[in-house]
Backbone as CSV, one residue per row, in Angstrom:
resi,resn,N_x,N_y,N_z,CA_x,CA_y,CA_z,C_x,C_y,C_z
1,MET,92.575,74.294,113.078,92.923,72.906,112.850,93.392,72.664,111.419
2,ILE,93.044,73.568,110.516,93.455,73.392,109.124,94.953,73.574,108.984
3,ILE,95.508,74.589,109.657,96.934,74.871,109.523,97.789,73.718,110.020
4,PRO,97.532,73.134,111.229,98.357,71.983,111.633,98.283,70.814,110.657
5,SER,97.100,70.544,110.081,97.013,69.428,109.142,97.790,69.730,107.865
6,ILE,97.792,70.995,107.439,98.579,71.370,106.258,100.064,71.202,106.557
7,LEU,100.498,71.597,107.756,101.904,71.437,108.124,102.310,69.973,108.161
8,ILE,101.446,69.128,108.683,101.743,67.696,108.751,101.828,67.117,107.345
9,GLU,100.878,67.474,106.475,100.900,66.971,105.107,102.137,67.459,104.359
10,THR,102.490,68.719,104.568,103.662,69.270,103.889,104.935,68.581,104.360
11,SER,105.087,68.412,105.673,106.299,67.761,106.181,106.373,66.306,105.725
12,THR,105.228,65.622,105.629,105.209,64.247,105.138,105.635,64.198,103.672
13,ALA,105.139,65.148,102.878,105.503,65.185,101.455,106.987,65.482,101.281
14,ILE,107.520,66.383,102.108,108.945,66.701,102.024,109.785,65.492,102.412
15,ALA,109.354,64.758,103.418,110.106,63.580,103.860,110.139,62.503,102.779
16,GLN,109.140,62.473,101.896,109.081,61.459,100.851,109.833,61.867,99.591
17,LEU,110.374,63.081,99.549,111.156,63.514,98.399,112.421,62.678,98.286
18,PRO,112.933,62.520,97.071,114.189,61.788,96.938,115.299,62.510,97.692
19,SER,116.264,61.762,98.130,117.356,62.336,98.910,118.161,63.299,98.037
20,VAL,118.189,64.543,98.458,118.926,65.577,97.734,119.817,66.283,98.742
21,ASP,121.015,66.575,98.341,121.926,67.307,99.214,121.642,68.801,99.058
22,TRP,120.586,69.258,99.757,120.158,70.656,99.637,121.235,71.615,100.141
23,ALA,121.991,71.224,101.130,122.998,72.110,101.712,124.063,72.495,100.689
24,SER,124.416,71.567,99.807,125.448,71.898,98.830,124.868,72.599,97.605
25,SER,123.569,72.464,97.369,122.998,73.073,96.172,122.552,74.509,96.379
26,LEU,122.295,74.920,97.613,121.882,76.288,97.899,122.884,76.953,98.828
27,PRO,123.232,78.219,98.568,124.151,78.904,99.483,123.463,79.162,100.823
28,THR,124.210,79.007,101.879,123.653,79.248,103.203,124.020,80.645,103.666
29,LEU,123.331,81.098,104.699,123.606,82.421,105.237,125.025,82.496,105.771
30,SER,125.482,81.424,106.405,126.852,81.443,106.945,127.877,81.533,105.813
31,GLN,127.605,80.868,104.679,128.502,80.986,103.535,128.508,82.406,102.994
32,ALA,127.335,83.026,102.947,127.244,84.393,102.445,127.981,85.361,103.362
33,LEU,127.954,85.094,104.666,128.638,85.975,105.607,130.147,85.774,105.589
34,THR,130.596,84.528,105.444,132.027,84.249,105.499,132.726,84.442,104.153
35,ASN,131.993,84.272,103.068,132.605,84.396,101.748,131.641,85.094,100.790
36,PRO,131.311,86.369,101.041,130.353,87.047,100.169,130.992,87.410,98.832
37,PRO,130.170,87.465,97.785,130.699,87.936,96.506,131.201,89.368,96.653
38,SER,132.273,89.701,95.957,132.865,91.031,96.113,131.913,92.138,95.676
39,SER,130.967,91.846,94.789,130.017,92.864,94.355,129.034,93.230,95.462
40,MET,128.874,92.336,96.456,127.923,92.602,97.520,128.541,93.334,98.702
41,VAL,129.833,93.364,98.821,130.472,94.001,99.965,130.510,95.512,99.724
42,PRO,129.770,96.278,100.542,129.759,97.720,100.328,131.036,98.375,100.847
43,THR,131.466,99.411,100.158,132.582,100.203,100.651,132.054,101.073,101.798
44,PRO,132.930,101.625,102.618,132.440,102.490,103.698,131.604,103.667,103.188
45,ILE,132.000,104.216,102.051,131.236,105.344,101.495,129.853,104.881,101.040
46,SER,129.770,103.728,100.380,128.458,103.246,99.937,127.610,102.815,101.125
47,PHE,128.237,102.317,102.188,127.502,101.932,103.390,126.823,103.159,103.999
48,VAL,127.590,104.228,104.181,127.044,105.454,104.781,126.041,106.119,103.852
49,SER,126.352,106.192,102.565,125.429,106.841,101.628,124.118,106.067,101.492
50,THR,124.178,104.749,101.613,122.958,103.947,101.564,122.111,104.179,102.807
51,ILE,122.748,104.290,103.962,122.008,104.620,105.183,121.317,105.972,105.022
52,LEU,122.013,106.948,104.453,121.411,108.269,104.219,120.250,108.186,103.223
53,LEU,120.389,107.348,102.202,119.312,107.151,101.237,118.082,106.562,101.913
54,VAL,118.285,105.539,102.727,117.171,104.911,103.450,116.530,105.923,104.399
55,THR,117.353,106.694,105.108,116.834,107.699,106.031,115.990,108.728,105.286
56,GLY,116.514,109.239,104.189,115.774,110.240,103.418,114.475,109.709,102.843
57,SER,114.509,108.502,102.302,113.285,107.958,101.692,112.239,107.615,102.741
58,ASP,112.681,107.191,103.925,111.724,106.832,104.973,111.151,108.043,105.695
59,MET,111.647,109.215,105.405,111.077,110.421,106.003,109.983,111.021,105.130
60,ILE,109.766,110.457,103.951,108.715,110.942,103.056,107.420,110.217,103.412
61,PRO,106.407,110.966,103.870,105.151,110.314,104.276,104.512,109.517,103.139
62,PHE,103.984,108.362,103.482,103.257,107.451,102.598,104.123,106.807,101.527
63,LEU,105.437,106.962,101.589,106.323,106.272,100.656,106.693,104.932,101.286
64,PRO,106.303,103.821,100.666,106.606,102.516,101.274,108.112,102.262,101.317
65,CYS,108.576,101.668,102.401,110.006,101.418,102.570,110.417,100.026,102.105
66,GLN,109.473,99.127,101.907,109.811,97.750,101.538,110.487,97.621,100.167
67,PRO,110.041,98.341,99.125,110.725,98.171,97.832,112.212,98.518,97.877
68,LEU,112.555,99.560,98.625,113.968,99.921,98.742,114.740,98.843,99.507
69,ALA,114.166,98.310,100.579,114.832,97.264,101.359,115.023,95.999,100.516
70,ILE,114.031,95.657,99.711,114.148,94.482,98.838,115.246,94.701,97.796
71,THR,115.276,95.887,97.214,116.302,96.213,96.212,117.697,96.186,96.824
72,LEU,117.824,96.755,98.022,119.129,96.737,98.683,119.535,95.316,99.057
73,GLY,118.569,94.482,99.446,118.864,93.087,99.732,119.403,92.363,98.504
74,ALA,118.812,92.659,97.352,119.278,92.043,96.103,120.658,92.564,95.709
75,THR,120.951,93.813,96.055,122.220,94.428,95.662,123.357,94.084,96.616
76,TYR,123.118,94.250,97.913,124.174,94.099,98.914,124.079,92.821,99.741
77,GLY,123.058,92.030,99.521,122.919,90.800,100.297,122.682,91.092,101.771
78,VAL,123.329,90.322,102.636,123.112,90.460,104.079,123.569,91.804,104.616
79,TYR,124.429,92.492,103.892,124.894,93.804,104.348,123.786,94.859,104.281
80,ALA,122.757,94.594,103.505,121.645,95.547,103.411,120.848,95.602,104.710
81,TYR,120.860,94.530,105.466,120.059,94.464,106.693,120.436,95.556,107.696
82,PRO,121.714,95.666,108.106,122.027,96.747,109.052,121.832,98.135,108.449
83,MET,122.077,98.278,107.143,121.884,99.586,106.515,120.425,100.014,106.595
84,CYS,119.509,99.083,106.326,118.077,99.403,106.369,117.611,99.666,107.802
85,VAL,118.053,98.857,108.737,117.629,99.035,110.134,118.125,100.373,110.674
86,ILE,119.396,100.677,110.448,119.957,101.937,110.940,119.275,103.131,110.272
87,GLY,119.123,103.075,108.941,118.504,104.184,108.217,117.067,104.431,108.627
88,GLN,116.294,103.361,108.777,114.896,103.530,109.176,114.768,104.024,110.608
89,THR,115.642,103.569,111.483,115.596,104.024,112.871,115.936,105.505,112.955
90,ILE,116.959,105.936,112.236,117.309,107.364,112.222,116.153,108.189,111.658
91,ALA,115.551,107.705,110.560,114.410,108.420,109.971,113.262,108.519,110.958
92,GLY,112.997,107.447,111.677,111.916,107.445,112.653,112.126,108.468,113.749
93,VAL,113.338,108.487,114.291,113.635,109.417,115.385,113.597,110.863,114.891
94,LEU,114.175,111.123,113.726,114.156,112.495,113.190,112.729,112.980,112.933
95,ALA,111.912,112.136,112.330,110.523,112.520,112.041,109.728,112.699,113.338
96,PHE,109.934,111.801,114.289,109.243,111.877,115.572,109.579,113.183,116.282
97,ARG,110.878,113.506,116.346,111.304,114.737,117.033,110.831,115.987,116.291
98,ALA,110.902,115.975,114.968,110.440,117.138,114.201,108.950,117.364,114.404
99,ALA,108.191,116.286,114.396,106.747,116.415,114.594,106.418,116.834,116.021
100,ARG,107.182,116.349,116.975,106.952,116.732,118.365,107.204,118.227,118.546
101,LEU,108.244,118.723,117.877,108.551,120.152,117.973,107.507,121.013,117.264
102,ALA,106.915,120.473,116.232,105.915,121.222,115.456,104.512,120.707,115.708
103,SER,104.275,120.147,116.886,103.010,119.446,117.148,101.788,120.348,117.113
104,ASP,101.978,121.638,117.188,100.819,122.524,117.106,100.481,122.876,115.652
105,SER,101.280,122.357,114.729,101.064,122.655,113.316,99.843,121.909,112.777
106,GLU,98.985,122.621,112.090,97.800,122.014,111.482,98.181,121.059,110.349
107,LYS,99.289,121.330,109.669,99.709,120.464,108.565,100.063,119.068,109.067
108,VAL,100.761,119.007,110.197,101.159,117.707,110.734,99.932,116.924,111.171
109,LEU,99.034,117.578,111.907,97.839,116.880,112.367,96.870,116.595,111.219
110,GLY,96.944,117.376,110.140,96.095,117.152,108.974,96.435,115.869,108.228
111,LEU,97.629,115.323,108.438,98.012,114.067,107.792,97.133,112.913,108.250
112,LEU,96.555,113.039,109.441,95.679,111.998,109.965,94.469,111.779,109.064
113,ASP,94.011,112.839,108.399,92.853,112.722,107.524,93.110,111.816,106.328
114,ASN,94.369,111.615,105.956,94.709,110.787,104.799,94.771,109.294,105.118
115,LEU,94.692,108.930,106.401,94.736,107.521,106.777,93.380,106.864,106.577
116,ASN,93.395,105.555,106.365,92.123,104.843,106.231,91.441,104.733,107.598
117,GLY,90.232,104.255,107.634,89.435,104.215,108.863,90.062,103.409,109.979
118,GLU,90.604,102.232,109.655,91.199,101.383,110.675,92.434,102.039,111.285
119,ALA,93.265,102.655,110.439,94.460,103.329,110.935,94.089,104.533,111.795
120,GLN,93.041,105.266,111.404,92.600,106.399,112.221,92.122,105.940,113.585
121,THR,91.397,104.827,113.629,90.909,104.290,114.902,92.066,103.910,115.810
122,LYS,93.067,103.220,115.249,94.227,102.823,116.043,94.991,104.050,116.544
123,PHE,95.101,105.063,115.693,95.813,106.260,116.113,95.072,106.975,117.239
124,GLU,93.761,106.999,117.174,92.983,107.609,118.256,93.219,106.878,119.576
125,GLU,93.371,105.559,119.521,93.685,104.796,120.724,95.067,105.178,121.259
126,PHE,96.010,105.401,120.339,97.362,105.757,120.751,97.438,107.166,121.317
127,LYS,96.530,108.023,120.943,96.530,109.380,121.495,96.379,109.346,123.010
128,ARG,95.673,108.333,123.488,95.446,108.226,124.924,96.608,107.553,125.647
129,LEU,97.526,106.934,124.900,98.672,106.262,125.511,99.789,107.254,125.809
130,GLY,100.683,106.851,126.673,101.900,107.617,126.891,101.882,108.475,128.126
131,THR,100.740,109.016,128.468,100.701,109.876,129.638,100.194,109.144,130.858
132,THR,99.307,108.179,130.665,98.739,107.482,131.814,99.160,106.028,131.886
133,GLU,99.590,105.454,130.788,99.948,104.033,130.753,101.399,103.833,131.193
134,GLN,101.688,102.635,131.654,103.062,102.298,131.979,103.873,102.203,130.695
135,GLU,105.159,102.472,130.811,106.020,102.492,129.634,106.075,101.136,128.936
136,SER,106.016,100.045,129.698,106.077,98.717,129.077,104.836,98.449,128.227
137,GLN,103.673,98.903,128.676,102.454,98.737,127.887,102.525,99.574,126.609
138,VAL,103.047,100.781,126.732,103.199,101.653,125.562,104.165,101.016,124.574
139,PHE,105.270,100.459,125.079,106.260,99.818,124.218,105.646,98.663,123.436
140,LEU,104.910,97.789,124.119,104.298,96.639,123.440,103.276,97.092,122.404
141,ALA,102.505,98.116,122.739,101.531,98.636,121.777,102.226,99.234,120.564
142,LEU,103.334,99.923,120.785,104.079,100.514,119.673,104.712,99.451,118.777
143,VAL,105.228,98.380,119.360,105.793,97.298,118.546,104.702,96.712,117.663
144,GLY,103.524,96.485,118.248,102.398,95.988,117.449,102.029,96.938,116.328
145,LEU,102.052,98.224,116.617,101.731,99.225,115.599,102.798,99.261,114.512
146,ARG,104.063,99.105,114.900,105.155,99.113,113.928,105.050,97.944,112.947
147,LEU,104.497,96.842,113.396,104.393,95.662,112.539,103.050,95.571,111.820
148,ALA,102.127,96.480,112.134,100.798,96.446,111.523,100.875,96.937,110.079
149,PRO,100.329,96.175,109.135,100.413,96.566,107.728,99.527,97.757,107.366
150,PHE,98.516,98.056,108.179,97.595,99.133,107.843,98.084,100.499,108.295
151,PHE,99.157,100.573,109.066,99.653,101.851,109.587,101.019,102.130,108.965
152,PRO,101.104,103.045,107.996,102.373,103.290,107.297,103.483,103.727,108.252
153,PHE,104.658,103.161,108.066,105.797,103.436,108.939,106.152,104.922,108.941
154,SER,106.296,105.515,107.756,106.780,106.894,107.681,105.796,107.883,108.292
155,ILE,104.533,107.761,107.973,103.553,108.698,108.521,103.353,108.445,110.009
156,GLY,103.525,107.204,110.442,103.407,106.886,111.860,104.420,107.631,112.708
157,ASN,105.623,107.819,112.179,106.643,108.565,112.911,106.156,109.981,113.219
158,TYR,105.596,110.628,112.210,105.114,112.006,112.393,103.890,112.056,113.305
159,LEU,102.962,111.146,113.090,101.729,111.173,113.883,101.979,110.839,115.349
160,LEU,102.858,109.890,115.603,103.161,109.544,116.987,103.892,110.687,117.692
161,GLY,104.719,111.407,116.960,105.416,112.546,117.553,104.505,113.727,117.788
162,ALA,103.601,113.986,116.851,102.764,115.186,116.931,101.520,114.999,117.770
163,GLY,100.941,113.822,117.740,99.613,113.683,118.330,99.500,112.818,119.561
164,THR,100.625,112.337,120.106,100.547,111.478,121.290,101.506,111.977,122.362
165,GLY,101.360,111.424,123.540,102.276,111.723,124.625,103.335,110.656,124.794
166,VAL,103.528,109.814,123.781,104.510,108.724,123.835,105.906,109.328,123.989
167,GLY,106.684,108.758,124.908,108.046,109.233,125.125,109.002,108.740,124.056
168,LEU,110.155,109.397,123.979,111.143,109.039,122.960,111.726,107.643,123.203
169,ARG,111.967,107.270,124.454,112.581,105.971,124.741,111.722,104.793,124.268
170,PRO,110.422,104.704,124.652,109.641,103.577,124.131,109.463,103.636,122.622
171,PHE,109.378,104.860,122.075,109.277,104.998,120.618,110.519,104.446,119.945
172,LEU,111.699,104.816,120.440,112.959,104.367,119.852,113.106,102.854,119.939
173,LEU,112.842,102.281,121.104,112.971,100.838,121.275,111.986,100.070,120.394
174,ALA,110.742,100.552,120.323,109.748,99.890,119.474,110.103,100.025,118.001
175,THR,110.651,101.172,117.625,111.058,101.372,116.230,112.189,100.426,115.863
176,ILE,113.163,100.272,116.746,114.264,99.340,116.474,113.727,97.914,116.323
177,CYS,112.864,97.496,117.246,112.287,96.138,117.161,111.494,95.957,115.867
178,GLY,110.673,96.947,115.531,109.893,96.868,114.299,110.767,96.831,113.063
179,CYS,111.827,97.644,113.056,112.743,97.663,111.911,113.507,96.348,111.784
180,LEU,113.910,95.784,112.907,114.628,94.499,112.861,113.768,93.417,112.222
181,LEU,112.506,93.351,112.639,111.626,92.294,112.132,111.189,92.543,110.690
182,SER,110.756,93.762,110.387,110.248,94.027,109.034,111.353,93.964,107.985
183,ASN,112.544,94.456,108.326,113.640,94.425,107.360,114.218,93.030,107.184
184,LEU,114.096,92.192,108.201,114.521,90.803,108.039,113.745,90.160,106.891
185,LEU,112.457,90.420,106.859,111.620,89.868,105.796,111.937,90.508,104.447
186,SER,111.972,91.844,104.395,112.178,92.535,103.118,113.543,92.234,102.508
187,VAL,114.592,92.311,103.325,115.942,92.049,102.813,116.073,90.587,102.393
188,SER,115.459,89.678,103.147,115.503,88.258,102.778,114.834,88.000,101.436
189,VAL,113.727,88.694,101.174,113.066,88.565,99.863,114.006,89.035,98.760
190,GLY,114.690,90.142,98.987,115.643,90.636,97.990,116.793,89.682,97.758
191,ILE,117.340,89.132,98.840,118.445,88.172,98.720,117.985,86.919,97.980
192,GLY,116.822,86.403,98.372,116.299,85.201,97.730,116.006,85.416,96.253
193,GLY,115.421,86.550,95.919,115.136,86.853,94.513,116.405,86.969,93.694
194,SER,117.421,87.607,94.260,118.702,87.749,93.567,119.360,86.392,93.337
195,GLU,119.305,85.526,94.349,119.896,84.194,94.196,119.163,83.377,93.145
196,LEU,117.839,83.495,93.115,117.065,82.765,92.098,117.428,83.239,90.693
197,LEU,117.549,84.558,90.522,117.906,85.081,89.209,119.310,84.645,88.807
198,GLN,120.232,84.601,89.758,121.607,84.179,89.443,121.654,82.691,89.069
199,GLN,120.817,81.877,89.718,120.797,80.459,89.406,120.188,80.177,88.040
200,GLN,119.246,81.024,87.622,118.593,80.814,86.326,119.447,81.289,85.174
201,SER,120.374,82.211,85.465,121.205,82.721,84.351,122.470,81.927,84.167
């Protein structure tokens, strides 16, 4: 009940603000898409090389992917979004397949020991998924796992490939959904931060 009352109070306070033409004072997403600054438009070579950079960095276990997505959002604006989604999806599939092929390796399964208690518990639950559950249930569980802050994206790719019976199709679809949602937030933070800095200078 606290959240609805806060929303009501906030909307009431906003309605009482003096009339300001916010649309003309802040750039909109449609303006950024139709008339982006030339510094933000990536060349084909920078587009591909950035995807490769995202793919390479997201294949390193325990390396957070959000700082790179935020930086790319500040650099390339809305163009960073597809670059991050494509790069992270490729990294996920490559890591998943590599771990699946090397699933008998003690090094791959030893990565589980580095996770915190909550992440280990969730991973143990996922070990039982994939072979007996319906694909739709596995997909929904994977999307939830992809968006969970306690389960690192990069290490999850390896652990799901090495230690579960999850199929490639639900893994790929859940990874795409997770990348779409998480990168929307990260790239938006980068774009917003860049716009704030440009307005202050």
